[in-house]
Short mmCIF file of C-alpha atoms in Angstrom, two decimals:
data_model
loop_
_atom_site.label_atom_id
_atom_site.label_comp_id
_atom_site.label_asym_id
_atom_site.label_seq_id
_atom_site.Cartn_x
_atom_site.Cartn_y
_atom_site.Cartn_z
CA UNK A 1 90.00 -34.02 -121.59
CA UNK A 2 86.38 -34.77 -120.62
CA UNK A 3 84.73 -32.69 -117.93
CA UNK A 4 81.27 -32.15 -116.51
CA UNK A 5 79.38 -28.89 -116.98
CA UNK A 6 77.08 -28.01 -114.08
CA UNK A 7 74.33 -25.45 -114.54
CA UNK A 8 74.68 -23.94 -111.06
CA UNK A 9 72.08 -21.19 -111.38
CA UNK A 10 69.41 -23.56 -112.70
CA UNK A 11 70.15 -26.05 -109.94
CA UNK A 12 70.01 -23.36 -107.27
CA UNK A 13 66.75 -21.91 -108.60
CA UNK A 14 65.12 -25.35 -108.94
CA UNK A 15 65.97 -26.21 -105.35
CA UNK A 16 64.74 -22.81 -104.18
CA UNK A 17 61.45 -23.26 -106.04
CA UNK A 18 60.86 -26.55 -104.22
CA UNK A 19 61.73 -24.99 -100.86
CA UNK A 20 59.47 -22.02 -101.59
CA UNK A 21 56.48 -24.19 -102.46
CA UNK A 22 56.96 -26.25 -99.29
CA UNK A 23 57.09 -23.07 -97.21
CA UNK A 24 54.01 -21.66 -98.96
CA UNK A 25 52.02 -24.79 -98.13
CA UNK A 26 53.17 -24.71 -94.49
CA UNK A 27 52.09 -21.08 -94.16
CA UNK A 28 48.80 -21.90 -95.85
CA UNK A 29 48.15 -24.62 -93.28
CA UNK A 30 48.83 -22.11 -90.49
CA UNK A 31 46.63 -19.45 -92.09
CA UNK A 32 49.53 -17.01 -92.45
CA UNK A 33 49.63 -14.80 -95.56
CA UNK A 34 53.16 -13.83 -96.63
CA UNK A 35 53.61 -10.72 -98.80
CA UNK A 36 56.95 -10.19 -100.52
CA UNK A 37 57.44 -6.44 -101.08
CA UNK A 38 60.21 -5.43 -103.51
CA UNK A 39 61.58 -2.21 -104.99
CA UNK A 40 64.66 -0.11 -105.62
CA UNK A 41 66.35 1.64 -102.68
CA UNK A 42 64.62 4.92 -101.86
CA UNK A 43 61.31 4.05 -103.50
CA UNK A 44 59.43 4.42 -100.21
CA UNK A 45 58.91 0.80 -99.08
CA UNK A 46 59.21 1.60 -95.39
CA UNK A 47 57.05 4.74 -95.62
CA UNK A 48 54.45 2.73 -97.53
CA UNK A 49 54.46 0.10 -94.78
CA UNK A 50 54.03 2.82 -92.15
CA UNK A 51 50.73 3.67 -93.84
CA UNK A 52 49.75 0.09 -94.69
CA UNK A 53 50.21 -1.58 -91.30
CA UNK A 54 47.81 0.61 -89.25
CA UNK A 55 45.17 0.27 -91.99
CA UNK A 56 45.48 -3.53 -91.87
CA UNK A 57 45.26 -3.51 -88.08
CA UNK A 58 42.07 -1.43 -88.31
CA UNK A 59 40.64 -4.23 -90.46
CA UNK A 60 41.42 -6.72 -87.71
CA UNK A 61 44.60 -8.29 -89.10
CA UNK A 62 47.54 -9.19 -86.88
CA UNK A 63 50.69 -8.06 -88.70
CA UNK A 64 54.35 -9.06 -88.56
CA UNK A 65 57.18 -7.54 -90.59
CA UNK A 66 60.58 -8.83 -91.66
CA UNK A 67 62.97 -6.07 -92.71
CA UNK A 68 65.75 -7.34 -94.97
CA UNK A 69 68.90 -5.31 -95.53
CA UNK A 70 72.55 -5.96 -96.24
CA UNK A 71 73.27 -4.13 -92.98
CA UNK A 72 71.75 -1.70 -90.42
CA UNK A 73 68.50 -1.91 -88.45
CA UNK A 74 67.14 1.55 -89.29
CA UNK A 75 63.99 0.26 -91.00
CA UNK A 76 63.14 -2.18 -88.20
CA UNK A 77 63.32 0.65 -85.67
CA UNK A 78 61.03 2.75 -87.84
CA UNK A 79 58.45 -0.02 -88.36
CA UNK A 80 58.44 -0.94 -84.66
CA UNK A 81 56.67 2.37 -84.00
CA UNK A 82 53.53 0.88 -85.62
CA UNK A 83 53.30 -1.76 -82.89
CA UNK A 84 53.71 -4.58 -85.41
CA UNK A 85 55.89 -7.55 -84.51
CA UNK A 86 59.14 -6.88 -86.40
CA UNK A 87 62.51 -8.48 -86.99
CA UNK A 88 65.57 -7.25 -88.90
CA UNK A 89 67.26 -9.66 -91.30
CA UNK A 90 70.87 -9.07 -92.36
CA UNK A 91 71.75 -10.82 -95.60
CA UNK A 92 75.53 -10.66 -95.19
CA UNK A 93 76.00 -8.97 -98.55
CA UNK A 94 73.38 -10.98 -100.46
CA UNK A 95 71.20 -8.80 -102.69
CA UNK A 96 68.03 -10.85 -102.18
CA UNK A 97 66.24 -13.33 -99.94
CA UNK A 98 65.53 -16.89 -101.00
CA UNK A 99 63.08 -19.37 -99.50
CA UNK A 100 65.55 -20.79 -96.97
CA UNK A 101 66.46 -17.33 -95.70
CA UNK A 102 62.79 -16.40 -95.51
CA UNK A 103 62.10 -19.53 -93.47
CA UNK A 104 64.88 -18.56 -91.05
CA UNK A 105 63.34 -15.14 -90.66
CA UNK A 106 59.86 -16.52 -90.06
CA UNK A 107 61.16 -18.92 -87.41
CA UNK A 108 62.88 -16.05 -85.60
CA UNK A 109 59.87 -13.75 -85.96
CA UNK A 110 57.36 -16.39 -84.94
CA UNK A 111 54.09 -16.75 -86.85
CA UNK A 112 51.80 -17.70 -83.96
CA UNK A 113 48.93 -15.22 -83.62
CA UNK A 114 49.80 -13.51 -86.91
CA UNK A 115 47.57 -13.26 -89.97
CA UNK A 116 49.98 -11.58 -92.35
CA UNK A 117 53.75 -11.26 -92.51
CA UNK A 118 55.22 -8.64 -94.80
CA UNK A 119 58.74 -9.25 -96.05
CA UNK A 120 60.42 -5.99 -97.05
CA UNK A 121 62.99 -7.45 -99.42
CA UNK A 122 66.43 -6.00 -100.15
CA UNK A 123 66.26 -2.85 -102.29
CA UNK A 124 67.02 -4.14 -105.79
CA UNK A 125 65.02 -4.61 -109.01
CA UNK A 126 67.09 -7.56 -110.26
CA UNK A 127 68.02 -10.33 -107.80
CA UNK A 128 64.86 -10.43 -105.62
CA UNK A 129 62.73 -11.08 -108.71
CA UNK A 130 64.62 -14.30 -109.45
CA UNK A 131 64.01 -16.01 -106.09
CA UNK A 132 60.63 -17.29 -104.93
CA UNK A 133 60.41 -16.59 -101.20
CA UNK A 134 57.32 -18.72 -100.58
CA UNK A 135 55.09 -15.66 -100.50
CA UNK A 136 51.38 -15.86 -101.26
CA UNK A 137 51.69 -12.65 -103.29
CA UNK A 138 54.48 -10.43 -104.60
CA UNK A 139 54.17 -6.66 -104.73
CA UNK A 140 56.58 -4.01 -105.91
CA UNK A 141 56.96 -0.26 -105.59
CA UNK A 142 58.11 2.00 -108.40
CA UNK A 143 58.58 5.63 -107.41
CA UNK A 144 57.96 8.50 -109.78
CA UNK A 145 61.56 9.86 -109.61
CA UNK A 146 62.87 6.51 -110.92
CA UNK A 147 61.26 7.06 -114.31
CA UNK A 148 58.53 5.38 -116.33
CA UNK A 149 60.88 3.15 -118.36
CA UNK A 150 61.52 0.57 -115.62
CA UNK A 151 59.10 -2.07 -116.98
CA UNK A 152 61.28 -2.09 -120.11
CA UNK A 153 64.55 -2.33 -118.20
CA UNK A 154 63.53 -4.83 -115.50
CA UNK A 155 60.87 -7.04 -117.10
CA UNK A 156 61.19 -9.99 -114.72
CA UNK A 157 60.33 -7.90 -111.67
CA UNK A 158 57.10 -6.73 -113.27
CA UNK A 159 56.34 -10.26 -114.50
CA UNK A 160 56.51 -11.93 -111.08
CA UNK A 161 54.51 -9.32 -109.16
CA UNK A 162 50.77 -9.29 -108.55
CA UNK A 163 50.58 -5.63 -107.53
CA UNK A 164 52.48 -2.52 -108.62
CA UNK A 165 52.42 0.56 -106.41
CA UNK A 166 53.52 3.71 -108.22
CA UNK A 167 54.63 5.80 -105.26
CA UNK A 168 55.35 9.51 -104.81
CA UNK A 169 52.61 10.62 -107.21
CA UNK A 170 52.58 13.90 -105.29
CA UNK A 171 55.86 14.64 -107.14
CA UNK A 172 54.42 14.07 -110.64
CA UNK A 173 54.49 17.80 -111.55
CA UNK A 174 58.25 17.83 -111.03
CA UNK A 175 59.07 14.84 -113.24
CA UNK A 176 58.56 13.72 -116.81
CA UNK A 177 56.67 10.58 -115.80
CA UNK A 178 53.78 9.03 -117.73
CA UNK A 179 51.46 6.89 -115.56
CA UNK A 180 49.60 5.54 -118.60
CA UNK A 181 52.89 4.48 -120.22
CA UNK A 182 53.97 2.64 -117.08
CA UNK A 183 50.68 0.76 -116.93
CA UNK A 184 50.83 -0.16 -120.60
CA UNK A 185 54.45 -1.31 -120.42
CA UNK A 186 53.92 -3.23 -117.19
CA UNK A 187 50.82 -4.99 -118.47
CA UNK A 188 52.62 -6.00 -121.64
CA UNK A 189 54.84 -8.04 -119.30
CA UNK A 190 52.02 -9.10 -116.98
CA UNK A 191 48.39 -8.55 -118.04
CA UNK A 192 47.12 -9.57 -114.57
CA UNK A 193 49.19 -6.95 -112.74
CA UNK A 194 47.14 -4.55 -110.59
CA UNK A 195 48.46 -0.98 -110.47
CA UNK A 196 47.95 1.46 -107.60
CA UNK A 197 49.13 5.08 -107.94
CA UNK A 198 49.85 6.19 -104.37
CA UNK A 199 51.60 8.75 -102.25
CA UNK A 200 52.73 7.11 -99.05
CA UNK A 201 53.65 10.56 -97.74
CA UNK A 202 50.22 12.15 -98.21
CA UNK A 203 48.10 8.99 -98.07
CA UNK A 204 46.63 9.50 -101.55
CA UNK A 205 45.62 6.19 -103.15
CA UNK A 206 46.54 4.10 -100.10
CA UNK A 207 42.93 3.03 -99.42
CA UNK A 208 42.74 1.24 -102.80
CA UNK A 209 46.03 -0.55 -102.16
CA UNK A 210 45.09 -1.66 -98.65
CA UNK A 211 41.67 -2.74 -99.89
CA UNK A 212 43.30 -4.97 -102.51
CA UNK A 213 45.64 -6.46 -99.91
CA UNK A 214 42.76 -7.04 -97.50
CA UNK A 215 40.88 -8.97 -100.20
CA UNK A 216 43.96 -11.08 -101.00
CA UNK A 217 44.39 -12.06 -97.34
CA UNK A 218 40.72 -13.01 -97.03
CA UNK A 219 40.79 -15.06 -100.24
CA UNK A 220 43.98 -16.83 -99.12
CA UNK A 221 42.43 -17.79 -95.79
CA UNK A 222 39.18 -18.96 -97.38
CA UNK A 223 40.72 -21.18 -100.08
#
């Protein structure tokens, strides 16, 4: 009996890629820089944002944040203390955001009078890497307690990101973690990847990260 085989994942990803590129161009026309921030749960995304947002504001940028979680609004409440415009996105069990979901979030957040929107994606090193959100740049956080082998285990995540923050470096003495090995393994996957060892808790290394982000926003707006 003859039957048709449909490559569902390829079809879904192709459609998402088209939607993402359309969204990216719309944001470009509005002068809005979208950063897609990804990591495992507990890596320190929200704490990193708590240090990043005030530093961006000091540089004159108007910041909005979209907090994506399967449930709860804990992170949105935390981020709201920075004074940034913030919205909580519930994915209804989905382990990632795609371009259509990102567009929904942006419409609810509102991009008028914003220079940068940061999407804190669902905590996961697998699914978020597969879906283009329409972001101008992708960044990820790897925390020291997670181990230095993650570029070997989750190569796609490291391949699609432009910046890698290695967070919780203040805990390095307590863990068998090799910063040089992480950089070498990550750059085998992505030679253009920029790495920033930071401690969001103490502030160490955050100036270099924010400086990089500031330059990316300026370049995006000037293109």
